[in-house]
Coordinates of C-alpha atoms in Angstrom, one line a residue:
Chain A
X1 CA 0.0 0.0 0.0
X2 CA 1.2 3.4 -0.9
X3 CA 2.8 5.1 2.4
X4 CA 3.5 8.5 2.7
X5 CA 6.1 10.1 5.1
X6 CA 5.4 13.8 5.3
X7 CA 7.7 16.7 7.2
X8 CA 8.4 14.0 9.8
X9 CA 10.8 15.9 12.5
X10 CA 11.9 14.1 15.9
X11 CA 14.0 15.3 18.6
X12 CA 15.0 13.5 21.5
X13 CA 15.3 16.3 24.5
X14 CA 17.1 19.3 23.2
X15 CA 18.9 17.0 20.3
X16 CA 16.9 17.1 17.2
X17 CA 17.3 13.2 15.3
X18 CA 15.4 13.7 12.3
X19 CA 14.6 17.0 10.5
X20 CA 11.6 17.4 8.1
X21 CA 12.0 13.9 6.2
X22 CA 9.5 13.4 3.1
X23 CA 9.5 10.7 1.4
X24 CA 6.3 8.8 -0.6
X25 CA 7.0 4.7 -1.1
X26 CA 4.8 3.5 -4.1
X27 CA 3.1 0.3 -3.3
X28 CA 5.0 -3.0 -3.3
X29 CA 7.9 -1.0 -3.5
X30 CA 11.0 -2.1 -1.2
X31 CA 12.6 1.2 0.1
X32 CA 16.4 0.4 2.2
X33 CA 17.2 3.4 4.6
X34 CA 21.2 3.5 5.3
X35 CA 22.9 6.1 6.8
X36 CA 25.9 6.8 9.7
X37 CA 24.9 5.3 13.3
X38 CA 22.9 7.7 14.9
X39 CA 21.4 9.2 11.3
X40 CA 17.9 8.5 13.1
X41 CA 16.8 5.8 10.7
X42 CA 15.6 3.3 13.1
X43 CA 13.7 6.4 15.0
X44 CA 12.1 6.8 11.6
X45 CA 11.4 3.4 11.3
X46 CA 9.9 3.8 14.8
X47 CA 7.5 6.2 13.8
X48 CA 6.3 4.4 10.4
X49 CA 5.3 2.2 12.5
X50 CA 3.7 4.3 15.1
X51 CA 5.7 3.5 17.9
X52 CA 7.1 6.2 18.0
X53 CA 5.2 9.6 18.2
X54 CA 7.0 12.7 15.6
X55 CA 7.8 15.8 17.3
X56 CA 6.0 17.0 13.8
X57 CA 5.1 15.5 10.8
X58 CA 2.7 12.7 9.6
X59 CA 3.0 8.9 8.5
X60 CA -0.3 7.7 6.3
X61 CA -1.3 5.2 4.0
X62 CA -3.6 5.3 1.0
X63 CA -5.2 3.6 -1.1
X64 CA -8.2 0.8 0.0
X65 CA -7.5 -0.4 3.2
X66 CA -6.5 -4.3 3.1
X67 CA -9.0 -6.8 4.1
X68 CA -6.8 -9.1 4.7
X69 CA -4.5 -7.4 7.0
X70 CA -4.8 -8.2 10.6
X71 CA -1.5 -5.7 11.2
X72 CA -1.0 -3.3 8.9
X73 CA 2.3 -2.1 10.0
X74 CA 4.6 -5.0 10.7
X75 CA 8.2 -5.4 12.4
X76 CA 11.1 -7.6 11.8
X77 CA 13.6 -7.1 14.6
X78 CA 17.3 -6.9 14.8
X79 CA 17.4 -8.8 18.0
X80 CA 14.4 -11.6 16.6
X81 CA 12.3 -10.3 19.6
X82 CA 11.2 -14.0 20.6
X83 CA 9.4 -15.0 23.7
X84 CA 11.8 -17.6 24.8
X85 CA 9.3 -19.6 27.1
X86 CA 6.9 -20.3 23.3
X87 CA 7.7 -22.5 21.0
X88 CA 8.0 -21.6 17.5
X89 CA 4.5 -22.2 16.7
X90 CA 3.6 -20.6 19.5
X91 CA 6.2 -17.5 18.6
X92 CA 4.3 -17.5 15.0
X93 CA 0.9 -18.1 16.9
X94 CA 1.0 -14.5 19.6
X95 CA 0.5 -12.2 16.6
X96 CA -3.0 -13.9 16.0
X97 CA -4.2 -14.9 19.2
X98 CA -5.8 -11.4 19.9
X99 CA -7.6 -11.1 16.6
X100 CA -11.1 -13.4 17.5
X101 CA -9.8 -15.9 14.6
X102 CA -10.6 -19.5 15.2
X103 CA -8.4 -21.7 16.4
X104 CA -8.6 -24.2 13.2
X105 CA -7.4 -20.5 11.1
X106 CA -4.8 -19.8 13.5
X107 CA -3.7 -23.2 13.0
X108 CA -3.9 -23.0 9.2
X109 CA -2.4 -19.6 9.0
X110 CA 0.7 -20.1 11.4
X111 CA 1.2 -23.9 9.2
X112 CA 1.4 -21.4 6.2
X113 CA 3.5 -19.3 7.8
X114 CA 6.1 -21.8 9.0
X115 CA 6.2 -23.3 5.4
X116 CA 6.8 -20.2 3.7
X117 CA 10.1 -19.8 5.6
X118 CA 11.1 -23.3 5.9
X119 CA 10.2 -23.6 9.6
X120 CA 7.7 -26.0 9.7
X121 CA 9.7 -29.5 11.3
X122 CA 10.9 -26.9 13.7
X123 CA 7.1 -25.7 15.1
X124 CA 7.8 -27.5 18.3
X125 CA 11.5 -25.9 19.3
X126 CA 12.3 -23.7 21.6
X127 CA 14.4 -20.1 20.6
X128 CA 17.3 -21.6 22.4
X129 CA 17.1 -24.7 20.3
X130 CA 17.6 -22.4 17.2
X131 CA 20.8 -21.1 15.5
X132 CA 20.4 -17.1 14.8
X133 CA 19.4 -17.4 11.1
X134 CA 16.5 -20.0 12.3
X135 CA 15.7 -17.2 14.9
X136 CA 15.0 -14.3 12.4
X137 CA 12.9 -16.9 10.6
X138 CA 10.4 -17.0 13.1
X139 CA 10.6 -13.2 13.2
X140 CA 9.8 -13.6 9.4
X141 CA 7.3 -15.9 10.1
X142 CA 5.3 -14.1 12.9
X143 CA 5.1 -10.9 10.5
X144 CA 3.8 -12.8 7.8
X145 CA 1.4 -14.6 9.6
X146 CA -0.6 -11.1 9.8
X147 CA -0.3 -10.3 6.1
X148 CA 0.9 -6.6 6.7
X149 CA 0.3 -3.9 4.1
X150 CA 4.0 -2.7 5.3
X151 CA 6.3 -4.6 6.6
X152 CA 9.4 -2.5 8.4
X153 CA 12.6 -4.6 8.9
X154 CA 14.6 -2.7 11.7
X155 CA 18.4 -4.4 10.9
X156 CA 16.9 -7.5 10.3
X157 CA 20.4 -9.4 8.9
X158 CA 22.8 -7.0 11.3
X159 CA 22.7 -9.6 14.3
X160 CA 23.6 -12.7 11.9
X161 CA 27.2 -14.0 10.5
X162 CA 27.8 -13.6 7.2
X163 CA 27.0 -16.9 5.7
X164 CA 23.7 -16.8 7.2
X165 CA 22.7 -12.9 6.0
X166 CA 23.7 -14.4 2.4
X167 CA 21.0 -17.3 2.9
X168 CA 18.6 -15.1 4.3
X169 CA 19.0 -12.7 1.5
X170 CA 18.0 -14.9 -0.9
X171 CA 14.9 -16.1 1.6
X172 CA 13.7 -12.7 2.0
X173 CA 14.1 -12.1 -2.1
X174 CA 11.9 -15.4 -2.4
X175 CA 9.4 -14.8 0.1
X176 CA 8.9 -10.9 -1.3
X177 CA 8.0 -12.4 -4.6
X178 CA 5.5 -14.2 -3.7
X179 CA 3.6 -11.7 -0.7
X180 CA 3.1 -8.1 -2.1
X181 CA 4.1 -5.8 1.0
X182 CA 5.4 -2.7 0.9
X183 CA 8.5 -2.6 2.8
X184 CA 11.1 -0.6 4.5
X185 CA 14.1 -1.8 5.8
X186 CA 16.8 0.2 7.8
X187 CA 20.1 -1.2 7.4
X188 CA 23.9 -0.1 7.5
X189 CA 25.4 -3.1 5.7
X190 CA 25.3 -1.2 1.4
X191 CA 25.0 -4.9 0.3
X192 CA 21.8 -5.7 1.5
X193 CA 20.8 -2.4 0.3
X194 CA 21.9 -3.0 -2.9
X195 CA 21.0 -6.4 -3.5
X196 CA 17.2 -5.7 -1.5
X197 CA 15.8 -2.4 -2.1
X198 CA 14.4 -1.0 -5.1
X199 CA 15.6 2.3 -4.1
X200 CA 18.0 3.5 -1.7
X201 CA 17.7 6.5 0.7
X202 CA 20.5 7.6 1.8
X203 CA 20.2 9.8 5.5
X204 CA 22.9 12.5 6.8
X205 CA 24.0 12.1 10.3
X206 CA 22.1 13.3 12.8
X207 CA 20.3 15.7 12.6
X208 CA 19.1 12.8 9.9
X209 CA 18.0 14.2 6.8
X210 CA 17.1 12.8 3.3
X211 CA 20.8 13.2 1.1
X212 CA 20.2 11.5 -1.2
X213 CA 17.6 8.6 -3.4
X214 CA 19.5 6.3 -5.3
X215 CA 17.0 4.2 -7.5
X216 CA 18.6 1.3 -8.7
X217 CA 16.5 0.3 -12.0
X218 CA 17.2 -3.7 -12.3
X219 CA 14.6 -5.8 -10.4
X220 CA 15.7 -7.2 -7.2
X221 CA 15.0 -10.9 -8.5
X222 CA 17.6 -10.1 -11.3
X223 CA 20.3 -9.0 -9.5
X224 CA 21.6 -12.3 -8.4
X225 CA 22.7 -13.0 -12.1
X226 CA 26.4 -12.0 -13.5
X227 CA 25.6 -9.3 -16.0
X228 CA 24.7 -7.4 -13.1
X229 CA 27.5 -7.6 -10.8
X230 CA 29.1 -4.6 -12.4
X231 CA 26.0 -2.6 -11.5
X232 CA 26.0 -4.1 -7.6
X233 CA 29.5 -3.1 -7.2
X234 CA 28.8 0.4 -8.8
X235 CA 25.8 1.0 -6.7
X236 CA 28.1 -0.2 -3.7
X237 CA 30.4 2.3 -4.5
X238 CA 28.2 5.3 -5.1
X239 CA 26.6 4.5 -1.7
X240 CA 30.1 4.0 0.2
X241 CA 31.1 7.9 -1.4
X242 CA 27.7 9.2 0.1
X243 CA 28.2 7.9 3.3
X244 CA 31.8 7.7 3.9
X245 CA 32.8 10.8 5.5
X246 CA 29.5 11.0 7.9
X247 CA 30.3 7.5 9.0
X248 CA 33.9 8.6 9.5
X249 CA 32.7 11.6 11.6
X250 CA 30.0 9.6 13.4
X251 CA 32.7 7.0 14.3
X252 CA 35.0 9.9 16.1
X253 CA 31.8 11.4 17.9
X254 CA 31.9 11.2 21.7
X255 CA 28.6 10.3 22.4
X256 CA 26.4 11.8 25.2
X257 CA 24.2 9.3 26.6
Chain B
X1 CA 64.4 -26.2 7.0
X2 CA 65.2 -24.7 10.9
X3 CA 63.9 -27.1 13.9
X4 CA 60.8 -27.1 14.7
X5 CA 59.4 -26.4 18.5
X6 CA 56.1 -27.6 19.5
X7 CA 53.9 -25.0 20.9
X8 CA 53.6 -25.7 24.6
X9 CA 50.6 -26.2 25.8
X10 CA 49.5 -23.4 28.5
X11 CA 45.7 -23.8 28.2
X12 CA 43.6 -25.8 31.0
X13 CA 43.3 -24.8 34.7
X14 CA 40.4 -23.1 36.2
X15 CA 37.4 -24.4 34.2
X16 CA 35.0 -26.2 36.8
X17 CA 35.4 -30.0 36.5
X18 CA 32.3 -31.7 38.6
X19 CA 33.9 -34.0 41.1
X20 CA 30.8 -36.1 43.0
X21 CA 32.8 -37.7 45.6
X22 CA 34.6 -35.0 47.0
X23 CA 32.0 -33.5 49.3
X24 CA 31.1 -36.6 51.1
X25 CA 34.3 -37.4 51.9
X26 CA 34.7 -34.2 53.2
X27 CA 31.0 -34.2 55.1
X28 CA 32.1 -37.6 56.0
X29 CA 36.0 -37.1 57.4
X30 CA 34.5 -33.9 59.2
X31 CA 32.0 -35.8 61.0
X32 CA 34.2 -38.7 62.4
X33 CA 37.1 -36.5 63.0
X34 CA 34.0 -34.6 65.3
X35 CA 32.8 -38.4 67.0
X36 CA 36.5 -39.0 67.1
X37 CA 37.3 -35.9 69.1
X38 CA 34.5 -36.6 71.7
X39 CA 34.9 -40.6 72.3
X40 CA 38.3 -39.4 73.0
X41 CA 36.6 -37.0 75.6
X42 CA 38.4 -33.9 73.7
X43 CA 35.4 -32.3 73.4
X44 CA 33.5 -32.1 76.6
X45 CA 29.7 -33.5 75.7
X46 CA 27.8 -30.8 78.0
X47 CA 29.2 -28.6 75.6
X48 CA 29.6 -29.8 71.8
X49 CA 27.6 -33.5 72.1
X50 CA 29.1 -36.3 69.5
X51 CA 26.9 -36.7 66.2
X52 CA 26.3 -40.1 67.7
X53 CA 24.1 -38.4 70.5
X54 CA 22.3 -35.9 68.2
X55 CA 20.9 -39.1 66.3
X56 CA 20.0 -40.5 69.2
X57 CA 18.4 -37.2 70.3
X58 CA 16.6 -36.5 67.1
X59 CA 15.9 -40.4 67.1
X60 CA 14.2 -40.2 70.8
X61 CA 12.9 -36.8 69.5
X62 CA 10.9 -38.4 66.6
X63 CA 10.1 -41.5 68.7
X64 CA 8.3 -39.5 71.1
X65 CA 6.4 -37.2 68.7
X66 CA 8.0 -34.3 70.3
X67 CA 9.6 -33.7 67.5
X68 CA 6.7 -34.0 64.9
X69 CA 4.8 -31.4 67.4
X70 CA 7.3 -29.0 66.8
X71 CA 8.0 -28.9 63.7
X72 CA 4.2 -29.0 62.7
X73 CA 3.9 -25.6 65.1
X74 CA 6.5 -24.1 63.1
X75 CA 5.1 -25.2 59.9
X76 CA 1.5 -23.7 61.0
X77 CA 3.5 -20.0 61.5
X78 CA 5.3 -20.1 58.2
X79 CA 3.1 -21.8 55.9
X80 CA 0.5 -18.6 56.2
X81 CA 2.7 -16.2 56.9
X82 CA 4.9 -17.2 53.9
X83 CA 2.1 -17.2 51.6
X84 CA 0.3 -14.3 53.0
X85 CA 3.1 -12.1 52.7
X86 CA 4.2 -13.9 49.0
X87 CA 0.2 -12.6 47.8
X88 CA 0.5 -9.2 49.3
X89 CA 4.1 -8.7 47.9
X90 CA 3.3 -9.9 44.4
X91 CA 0.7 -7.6 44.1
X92 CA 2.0 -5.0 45.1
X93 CA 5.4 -5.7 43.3
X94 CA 3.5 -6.5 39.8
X95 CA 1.4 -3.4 40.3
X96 CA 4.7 -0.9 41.0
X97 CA 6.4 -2.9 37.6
X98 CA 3.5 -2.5 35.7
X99 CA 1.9 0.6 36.6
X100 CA 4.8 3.9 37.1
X101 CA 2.2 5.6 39.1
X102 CA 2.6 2.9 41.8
X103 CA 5.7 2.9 41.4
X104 CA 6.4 6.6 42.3
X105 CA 3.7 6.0 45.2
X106 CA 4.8 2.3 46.3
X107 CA 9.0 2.8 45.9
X108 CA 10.0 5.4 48.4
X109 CA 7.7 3.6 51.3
X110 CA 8.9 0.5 50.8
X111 CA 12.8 1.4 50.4
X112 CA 11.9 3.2 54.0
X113 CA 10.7 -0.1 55.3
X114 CA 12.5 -2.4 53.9
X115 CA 16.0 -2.2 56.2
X116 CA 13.5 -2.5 59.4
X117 CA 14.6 -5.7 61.1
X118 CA 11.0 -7.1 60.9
X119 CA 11.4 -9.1 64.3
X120 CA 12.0 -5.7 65.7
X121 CA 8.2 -5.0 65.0
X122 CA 7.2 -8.4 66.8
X123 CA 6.9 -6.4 70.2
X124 CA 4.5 -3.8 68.9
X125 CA 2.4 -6.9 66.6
X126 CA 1.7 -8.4 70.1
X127 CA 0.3 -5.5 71.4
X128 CA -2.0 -5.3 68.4
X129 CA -2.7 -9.2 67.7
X130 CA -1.8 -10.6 71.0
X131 CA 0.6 -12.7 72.3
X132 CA -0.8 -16.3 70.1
X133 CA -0.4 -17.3 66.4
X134 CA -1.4 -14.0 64.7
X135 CA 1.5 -11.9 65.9
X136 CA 4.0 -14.4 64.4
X137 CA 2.3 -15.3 61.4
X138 CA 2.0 -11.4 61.0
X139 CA 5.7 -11.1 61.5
X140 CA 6.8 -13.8 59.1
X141 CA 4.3 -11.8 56.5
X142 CA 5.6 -8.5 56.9
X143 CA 9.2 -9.9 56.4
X144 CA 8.7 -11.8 53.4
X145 CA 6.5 -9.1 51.7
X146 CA 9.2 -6.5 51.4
X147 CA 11.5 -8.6 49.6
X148 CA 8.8 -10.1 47.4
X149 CA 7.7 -6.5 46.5
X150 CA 11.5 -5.8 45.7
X151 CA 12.1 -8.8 43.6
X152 CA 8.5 -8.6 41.9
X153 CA 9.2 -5.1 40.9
X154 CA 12.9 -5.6 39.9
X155 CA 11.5 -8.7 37.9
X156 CA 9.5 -6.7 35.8
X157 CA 12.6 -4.2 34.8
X158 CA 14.3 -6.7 33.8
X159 CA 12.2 -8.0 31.2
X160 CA 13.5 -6.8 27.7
X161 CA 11.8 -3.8 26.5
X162 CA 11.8 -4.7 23.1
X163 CA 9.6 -7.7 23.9
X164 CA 7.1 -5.7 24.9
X165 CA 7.9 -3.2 22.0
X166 CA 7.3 -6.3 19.8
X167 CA 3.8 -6.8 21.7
X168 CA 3.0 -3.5 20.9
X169 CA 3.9 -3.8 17.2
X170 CA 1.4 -7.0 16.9
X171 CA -1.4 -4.9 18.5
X172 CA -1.4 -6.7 21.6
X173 CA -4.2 -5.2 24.4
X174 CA -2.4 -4.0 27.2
X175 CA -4.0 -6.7 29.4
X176 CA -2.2 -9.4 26.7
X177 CA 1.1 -7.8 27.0
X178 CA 0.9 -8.4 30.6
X179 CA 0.0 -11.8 30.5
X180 CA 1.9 -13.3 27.7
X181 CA 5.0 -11.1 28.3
X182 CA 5.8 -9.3 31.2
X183 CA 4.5 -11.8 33.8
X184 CA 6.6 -14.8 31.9
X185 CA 9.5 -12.7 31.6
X186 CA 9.4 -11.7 34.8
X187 CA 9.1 -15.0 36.4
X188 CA 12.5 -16.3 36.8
X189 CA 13.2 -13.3 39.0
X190 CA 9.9 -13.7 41.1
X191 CA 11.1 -17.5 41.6
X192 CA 14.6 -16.4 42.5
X193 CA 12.8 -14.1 45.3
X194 CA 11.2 -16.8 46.5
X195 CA 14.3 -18.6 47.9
X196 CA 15.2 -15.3 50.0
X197 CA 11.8 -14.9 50.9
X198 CA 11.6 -18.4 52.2
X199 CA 15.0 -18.2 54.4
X200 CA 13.4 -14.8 55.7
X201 CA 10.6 -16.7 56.7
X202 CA 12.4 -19.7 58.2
X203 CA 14.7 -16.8 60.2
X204 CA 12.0 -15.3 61.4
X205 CA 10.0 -18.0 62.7
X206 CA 12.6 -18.9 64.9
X207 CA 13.6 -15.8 66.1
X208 CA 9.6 -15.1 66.9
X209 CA 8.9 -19.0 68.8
X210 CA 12.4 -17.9 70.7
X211 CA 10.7 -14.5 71.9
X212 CA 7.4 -15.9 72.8
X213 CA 5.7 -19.4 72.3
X214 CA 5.9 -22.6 73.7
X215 CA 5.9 -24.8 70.3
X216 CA 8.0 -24.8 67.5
X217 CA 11.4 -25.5 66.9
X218 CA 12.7 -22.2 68.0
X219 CA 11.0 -22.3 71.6
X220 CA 12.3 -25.9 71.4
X221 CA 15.7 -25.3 71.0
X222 CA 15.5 -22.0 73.1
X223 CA 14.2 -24.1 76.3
X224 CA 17.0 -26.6 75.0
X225 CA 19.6 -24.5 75.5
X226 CA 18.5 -23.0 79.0
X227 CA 18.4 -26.7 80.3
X228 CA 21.7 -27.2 79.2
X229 CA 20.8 -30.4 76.9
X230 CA 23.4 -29.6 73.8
X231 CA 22.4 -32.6 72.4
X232 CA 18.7 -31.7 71.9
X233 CA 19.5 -27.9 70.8
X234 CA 22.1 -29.7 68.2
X235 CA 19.0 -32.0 66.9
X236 CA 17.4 -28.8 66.7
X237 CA 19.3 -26.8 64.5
X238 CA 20.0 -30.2 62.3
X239 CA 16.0 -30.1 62.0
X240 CA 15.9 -26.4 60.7
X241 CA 19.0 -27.4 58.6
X242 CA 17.1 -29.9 56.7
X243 CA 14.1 -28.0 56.6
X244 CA 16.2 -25.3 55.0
X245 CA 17.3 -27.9 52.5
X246 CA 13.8 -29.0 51.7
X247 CA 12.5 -25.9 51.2
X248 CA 15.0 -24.7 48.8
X249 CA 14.9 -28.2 46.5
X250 CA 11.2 -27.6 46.5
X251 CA 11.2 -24.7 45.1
X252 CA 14.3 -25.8 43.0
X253 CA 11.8 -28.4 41.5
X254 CA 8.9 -25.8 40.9
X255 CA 11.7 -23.8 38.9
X256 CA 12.9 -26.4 36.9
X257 CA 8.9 -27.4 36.0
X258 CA 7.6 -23.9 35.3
X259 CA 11.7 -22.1 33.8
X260 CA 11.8 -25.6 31.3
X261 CA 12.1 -23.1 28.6
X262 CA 15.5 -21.9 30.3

């Protein structure tokens, strides 16, 4: 669903975080945020999803609301955010237990869920039980078990090793073509950016502002193959010249906290 | 090509290996060393009896029934007190980790009366509830509520925010969030805060039969000691010892059951 991001400000205290940020994401559209630590993206990604109230500013959708969305504004979390006493059916299971389904479509949908990510002879571990990537699964699961309109990925690789991310890459590039979400997902690692998003924006450091939108036109199911390695790396690069003295500054800041 | 030197090996040491034997043998060597030191007549017997004649005390003890009486009396003091002080605690813990309002209300009251010795308060709980059961049950109540409140509260905190973030992302009703998030995630603190609360209540039901009562195994081993008989005071404290012990694998098997998930 079309989601628009108008004048958004946010200041924590005196220190102002993000400063008059519009930005409209088309529908289905996959839209990466990146930016120095402390460029305010996850704050903005905090109040797309309304946990977060702006000093100023509004987030809305348009566009006919979705039937079939019991949580229109989903999260993937850096840290999973599992209950560690459910299993993973019952991890999948707490996003629908409020909603007055029955328990035969809980069942269904969470069996759904867990298939679609490759979870389903795991329904009866416990998070422990679980390596990370397995872990961010049932994130993935749980959010797709409401069918959200958006779904807003807060770092949702940062917390995994590198071999992992990879897989998951390519499990979040599958599962997108099949579920029609819009999406946003804050990250600092320029790869996933460039191999997820359809377009890039790029945020100063704090106070966070919009630099820059880097659309990168080749689908994101297309990227994968060789011919467009070239443009990966180029994209890579662009981003890294955006971002590179911030992130140097950032790094050198002594922070207040 | 030059010699070559293995690298020594400098790892090892200080991990903990489990070695089962090792405490008996040391419970056991201590004890006859003791038996050994009083059949020699070392240690005089009016003053530190052999373990041979605190068996046979606790033996003639349990025989009798005397023993059975006492420890029931005791039991009858903590039991209540325990679990009326537990409730009380609990809810009023939950409500200052839940609620910040209670918080600001409930925090500076009970950090002012939480130091308080509660036996101190025994003297003026008699004067309310008399001299019988009430006063000690009351006693035993008031001491285990303050820490319950403390560990309730602190058990809250230190459930992670973003859990309940997450909760509130799925459109959880407050009421849910409680329920299916903080009260789980709190409950390997409130269990931890049992075990103090329970040692509270064991100190304090001793120190209250010692001040006034004429049951229970504090009275028992007070009246012990004034008649001299060692051995009986010894069977005494052995009997709290392995009450002690009880209590605390009890509730070690009521975490294991309800923390599996840990």
């Amino acid at each position: 669903m079309p989601l628009h991001i108008e004048g958004v400000c946010h200041n924590y205290g005196p220190v102002a975080a993000l400063d008059t940020i519009d930005l409209d994401i088309a529908d289905g559209e996959t839209v990466a945020l990146i930016g120095p630590s402390g460029c305010g993206k996850s704050t903005l990604l905090g109040i797309i999803g309304g946990l977060l109230q702006p000093t100023s500013g509004r987030v809305s959708l348009s566009g006919p609301p979705s039937a079939d969305s019991l949580n229109p504004f989903t999260y993937i979390f850096q840290d999973f955010a599992l209950l560690p006493w459910r299993s993973v059916a019952a991890n999948v299971a707490l996003a629908l237990e409020h909603r007055g389904l029955g328990a035969p479509e809980c069942r269904e949908r969470v069996a759904a869920a867990l298939a679609l990510t490759g979870l389903t002879e795991f329904a009866a571990a416990y998070p422990k039980q679980l390596s990370g990537g397995m872990r961010q699964r049932v994130g993935i699961a749980r959010a797709l078990v409401v069918r959200p309109s958006v779904m807003l990925l807060d770092e949702p690789l940062s917390a995994l090793d590198a071999q992992t991310r990879e897989l998951l890459m390519e499990d979040l590039l599958a599962i997108w073509a099949r579920e029609k979400s819009t999406r946003v997902y804050v990250t600092h690692n320029l790869e996933e950016a460039a191999r997820l998003a359809d377009r890039v924006v790029v945020l100063s450091r704090r106070p966070g502002r919009i630099r820059e939108v880097l659309r990168i036109d080749v689908p994101v199911a297309e990227r994968g193959r060789p011919e467009h390695t070239a443009l990966l790396i180029d994209v890579h690069r662009r981003l890294w010249a955006l971002i590179r003295d911030e992130a140097a500054t950032a790094e050198r800041e002594i922070l207040n906290v | 090509m030059s010699e070559r030197r293995p690298v020594p090996f400098r790892g090892g040491g200080f991990a903990p290996t489990p070695r089962r034997v090792v405490p008996w043998i040391v419970f056991a060597v201590l004890i006859g060393l003791w038996q050994a030191a009083s059949s020699s007549g070392l240690l005089p017997s009016l003053f530190m009896p052999s373990p041979a004649a605190i068996v046979r005390a606790l033996y003639d003890l349990w025989i009798d029934g005397t023993l059975m009486e006492h420890v029931t009396a005791s039991l009858k003091r903590i039991v209540p007190g325990w679990i009326i002080g537990t409730a009380a605690g609990l809810a009023v813990g939950l409500a200052m980790g839940i609620f910040s309002s209670a918080r600001a209300a409930g925090l500076p009251i009970v950090s002012a009366l939480f130091p308080i010795p509660k036996i101190a308060l025994l003297p003026v709980l008699i004067l309310w509830l008399g001299i019988g059961e009430p006063s000690k049950v009351a006693t035993i109540a008031l001491g285990v509520f303050f820490p319950t409140v403390i560990s309730a509260y602190t058990a809250c905190d230190s459930v992670p925010r973003n859990l309940i973030r997450m909760g509130q992302s799925f459109g959880l009703p407050a009421r849910d969030i409680v329920t299916k998030i903080l009260l789980p995630g709190a409950m390997p603190g409130i269990l931890a805060g049992f075990r103090i609360s329970a040692s509270v209540a064991l100190l304090l039901v001793v120190a209250a039969e010692m001040i006034g009562a004429q049951h229970g195994i504090g009275a028992f081993v007070l009246t012990a000691g004034n008649l001299m008989q060692t051995d009986q005071l010894l069977a005494g404290v052995v009997v709290l010892s392995v009450l002690g012990l009880l209590i605390s694998w009890g509730l070690g098997a009521i975490e294991r059951s309800v923390l599996r998930w840990r």
